[in-house]
Amino acid sequence: MAEQILIVEDEADLAQTVAFNLEQEGFRPSVVASGAEALERIRSDQPPDLVVLDLMLPDIPGTEVCRQLRQGPETRRIPVLMLTAKTDPIDRVVGFEVGADDYVTKPFSVRELVLRIRAILRRSEAGAPAEPESLRFGILKLDYEGHRVWVEGAEVVLTALEFRLLKTLVHRRGRVQTREVLLNHVWEMSGDVTTRTVDTHVRRLRKKLGAASIYIETLRGVGYRFQSEPGKTGEP
Ligand code: CA
């Protein structure tokens, strides 16, 4: 069944263009023009599979909508793609702090938007079933069972923590991962670690991965993103 995409945008022309294109791509889009309507729709008994959320809305900011979604047990897993404008007073970093999965900066191409939506949906589907025993990603190979990693056929020895970090990055590939999210997933928020710890470990992991380290992109001031496909960078 086609995925339901909720577009939250008060600029009617833009919302209609996006909706039209998503429909052409086989999705089932619907449009609301305010944060309140968005929350109501998402909390209904037919929540969307993904939300395209504009940052600047007439009633409440997109960041607040996102924050509220992330707090609700029923809505916390619904992926959010944020629309931002270069002129927005709120830094896009804030979007990730409140739990957006990705962002697109206006003006954007609809093609770019569709690619991002597909990537996010693929990840969230991949997150549901049991994980595969091994994974090949370009020159990188992971053996989940044995906790082993190879780069260009040569085994790389990682600590248990480094393996968990890599696994988390790979598992959520194509999505922006803030240091906070990584702390949650990898360190499970043990009290004495800080976001600086994340940077230190990513640096060590990159060094060990050598040529495969290019798959881990740094989003300055935000966090990290593992490429969705080998050689395909996330930035438009
Ligand atoms: Ca707007």
PDB file of N, CA, C and O in Angstrom, residues 20 27 46 56 59 94 104 109 112 114 125-126 149 157 160 167 169 171 183 193-194 198 213 222 225 229-230:
ATOM      1  N   PHE A  20       1.287  17.175  -5.351  1.00  0.00           N
ATOM      2  CA  PHE A  20       1.102  16.685  -6.717  1.00  0.00           C
ATOM      3  C   PHE A  20       2.246  15.739  -7.103  1.00  0.00           C
ATOM      4  O   PHE A  20       2.021  14.635  -7.612  1.00  0.00           O
ATOM      5  N   PHE A  27       2.937   8.010  -3.836  1.00  0.00           N
ATOM      6  CA  PHE A  27       2.592   8.180  -2.422  1.00  0.00           C
ATOM      7  C   PHE A  27       1.140   8.666  -2.290  1.00  0.00           C
ATOM      8  O   PHE A  27       0.523   9.062  -3.278  1.00  0.00           O
ATOM      9  N   GLN A  46      -5.430   7.239  12.080  1.00  0.00           N
ATOM     10  CA  GLN A  46      -4.738   6.921  10.827  1.00  0.00           C
ATOM     11  C   GLN A  46      -3.521   7.836  10.651  1.00  0.00           C
ATOM     12  O   GLN A  46      -3.536   8.750   9.825  1.00  0.00           O
ATOM     13  N   MET A  56       8.427  27.086   9.502  1.00  0.00           N
ATOM     14  CA  MET A  56       7.684  28.322   9.769  1.00  0.00           C
ATOM     15  C   MET A  56       6.199  28.115   9.493  1.00  0.00           C
ATOM     16  O   MET A  56       5.775  28.044   8.342  1.00  0.00           O
ATOM     17  N   ASP A  59       0.870  29.100  13.342  1.00  0.00           N
ATOM     18  CA  ASP A  59       0.510  29.006  14.766  1.00  0.00           C
ATOM     19  C   ASP A  59       1.688  28.617  15.668  1.00  0.00           C
ATOM     20  O   ASP A  59       2.163  29.407  16.465  1.00  0.00           O
ATOM     21  N   VAL A  94      18.502  23.227  15.427  1.00  0.00           N
ATOM     22  CA  VAL A  94      17.406  23.044  16.370  1.00  0.00           C
ATOM     23  C   VAL A  94      16.493  21.915  15.910  1.00  0.00           C
ATOM     24  O   VAL A  94      15.984  21.140  16.706  1.00  0.00           O
ATOM     25  N   VAL A 104      15.447  19.531   4.366  1.00  0.00           N
ATOM     26  CA  VAL A 104      15.690  20.024   3.015  1.00  0.00           C
ATOM     27  C   VAL A 104      15.551  21.536   3.098  1.00  0.00           C
ATOM     28  O   VAL A 104      14.616  22.049   3.708  1.00  0.00           O
ATOM     29  N   SER A 109      14.603  21.090  -4.912  1.00  0.00           N
ATOM     30  CA  SER A 109      13.971  20.436  -6.055  1.00  0.00           C
ATOM     31  C   SER A 109      13.074  19.339  -5.505  1.00  0.00           C
ATOM     32  O   SER A 109      13.397  18.711  -4.496  1.00  0.00           O
ATOM     33  N   GLU A 112      14.787  16.052  -5.234  1.00  0.00           N
ATOM     34  CA  GLU A 112      15.609  15.922  -4.033  1.00  0.00           C
ATOM     35  C   GLU A 112      14.740  15.502  -2.842  1.00  0.00           C
ATOM     36  O   GLU A 112      15.090  14.607  -2.072  1.00  0.00           O
ATOM     37  N   VAL A 114      11.865  13.951  -2.870  1.00  0.00           N
ATOM     38  CA  VAL A 114      11.385  12.572  -3.032  1.00  0.00           C
ATOM     39  C   VAL A 114      12.487  11.576  -2.673  1.00  0.00           C
ATOM     40  O   VAL A 114      12.242  10.587  -1.981  1.00  0.00           O
ATOM     41  N   GLU A 125      11.727   1.234   7.497  1.00  0.00           N
ATOM     42  CA  GLU A 125      11.293  -0.141   7.230  1.00  0.00           C
ATOM     43  C   GLU A 125      12.376  -1.121   7.646  1.00  0.00           C
ATOM     44  O   GLU A 125      12.113  -2.122   8.278  1.00  0.00           O
ATOM     45  N   ALA A 126      13.614  -0.767   7.275  1.00  0.00           N
ATOM     46  CA  ALA A 126      14.742  -1.643   7.581  1.00  0.00           C
ATOM     47  C   ALA A 126      14.913  -1.800   9.085  1.00  0.00           C
ATOM     48  O   ALA A 126      15.437  -2.795   9.559  1.00  0.00           O
ATOM     49  N   VAL A 149      34.535  -6.781  11.249  1.00  0.00           N
ATOM     50  CA  VAL A 149      34.467  -5.769  10.195  1.00  0.00           C
ATOM     51  C   VAL A 149      35.652  -5.915   9.253  1.00  0.00           C
ATOM     52  O   VAL A 149      36.777  -6.154   9.697  1.00  0.00           O
ATOM     53  N   VAL A 157      40.074  -4.533  13.451  1.00  0.00           N
ATOM     54  CA  VAL A 157      39.671  -4.924  14.806  1.00  0.00           C
ATOM     55  C   VAL A 157      39.098  -3.714  15.544  1.00  0.00           C
ATOM     56  O   VAL A 157      39.770  -2.702  15.722  1.00  0.00           O
ATOM     57  N   ALA A 160      34.295  -3.293  21.317  1.00  0.00           N
ATOM     58  CA  ALA A 160      32.851  -3.549  21.353  1.00  0.00           C
ATOM     59  C   ALA A 160      32.077  -2.240  21.163  1.00  0.00           C
ATOM     60  O   ALA A 160      31.076  -2.183  20.446  1.00  0.00           O
ATOM     61  N   LYS A 167      27.738   0.095  13.954  1.00  0.00           N
ATOM     62  CA  LYS A 167      26.475  -0.586  13.669  1.00  0.00           C
ATOM     63  C   LYS A 167      25.309   0.412  13.712  1.00  0.00           C
ATOM     64  O   LYS A 167      24.422   0.387  12.856  1.00  0.00           O
ATOM     65  N   LEU A 169      25.489   3.683  13.251  1.00  0.00           N
ATOM     66  CA  LEU A 169      25.608   4.596  12.111  1.00  0.00           C
ATOM     67  C   LEU A 169      25.102   3.933  10.838  1.00  0.00           C
ATOM     68  O   LEU A 169      24.338   4.509  10.066  1.00  0.00           O
ATOM     69  N   HIS A 171      23.143   1.271  10.554  1.00  0.00           N
ATOM     70  CA  HIS A 171      21.733   0.905  10.673  1.00  0.00           C
ATOM     71  C   HIS A 171      20.826   2.089  10.341  1.00  0.00           C
ATOM     72  O   HIS A 171      19.779   1.935   9.721  1.00  0.00           O
ATOM     73  N   LEU A 183      24.582   9.063  21.588  1.00  0.00           N
ATOM     74  CA  LEU A 183      24.789   8.801  23.023  1.00  0.00           C
ATOM     75  C   LEU A 183      23.719   7.847  23.534  1.00  0.00           C
ATOM     76  O   LEU A 183      23.999   6.909  24.265  1.00  0.00           O
ATOM     77  N   VAL A 193      29.279  10.330  30.251  1.00  0.00           N
ATOM     78  CA  VAL A 193      29.758  10.617  28.909  1.00  0.00           C
ATOM     79  C   VAL A 193      29.117  11.897  28.363  1.00  0.00           C
ATOM     80  O   VAL A 193      27.984  12.215  28.675  1.00  0.00           O
ATOM     81  N   THR A 194      29.892  12.607  27.563  1.00  0.00           N
ATOM     82  CA  THR A 194      29.393  13.854  26.988  1.00  0.00           C
ATOM     83  C   THR A 194      29.412  13.726  25.473  1.00  0.00           C
ATOM     84  O   THR A 194      29.935  12.754  24.931  1.00  0.00           O
ATOM     85  N   VAL A 198      31.445  11.314  21.921  1.00  0.00           N
ATOM     86  CA  VAL A 198      30.988  10.809  20.626  1.00  0.00           C
ATOM     87  C   VAL A 198      32.001  11.190  19.553  1.00  0.00           C
ATOM     88  O   VAL A 198      32.434  10.343  18.756  1.00  0.00           O
ATOM     89  N   SER A 213      36.289   5.242   5.809  1.00  0.00           N
ATOM     90  CA  SER A 213      35.860   6.336   6.703  1.00  0.00           C
ATOM     91  C   SER A 213      35.094   7.420   5.954  1.00  0.00           C
ATOM     92  O   SER A 213      34.355   8.190   6.559  1.00  0.00           O
ATOM     93  N   VAL A 222      26.109  19.583  14.165  1.00  0.00           N
ATOM     94  CA  VAL A 222      24.875  18.800  14.248  1.00  0.00           C
ATOM     95  C   VAL A 222      25.162  17.370  14.692  1.00  0.00           C
ATOM     96  O   VAL A 222      24.644  16.896  15.697  1.00  0.00           O
ATOM     97  N   ARG A 225      26.368  11.579   9.642  1.00  0.00           N
ATOM     98  CA  ARG A 225      25.448  10.859   8.775  1.00  0.00           C
ATOM     99  C   ARG A 225      26.264   9.819   8.016  1.00  0.00           C
ATOM    100  O   ARG A 225      27.264  10.144   7.399  1.00  0.00           O
ATOM    101  N   GLU A 229      24.050   5.378   0.388  1.00  0.00           N
ATOM    102  CA  GLU A 229      24.637   4.375  -0.517  1.00  0.00           C
ATOM    103  C   GLU A 229      26.112   4.729  -0.665  1.00  0.00           C
ATOM    104  O   GLU A 229      26.464   5.903  -0.563  1.00  0.00           O
ATOM    105  N   PRO A 230      26.974   3.732  -0.939  1.00  0.00           N
ATOM    106  CA  PRO A 230      28.407   4.046  -1.028  1.00  0.00           C
ATOM    107  C   PRO A 230      28.677   5.139  -2.059  1.00  0.00           C
ATOM    108  O   PRO A 230      28.202   5.060  -3.187  1.00  0.00           O
TER     109      PRO A 230
END
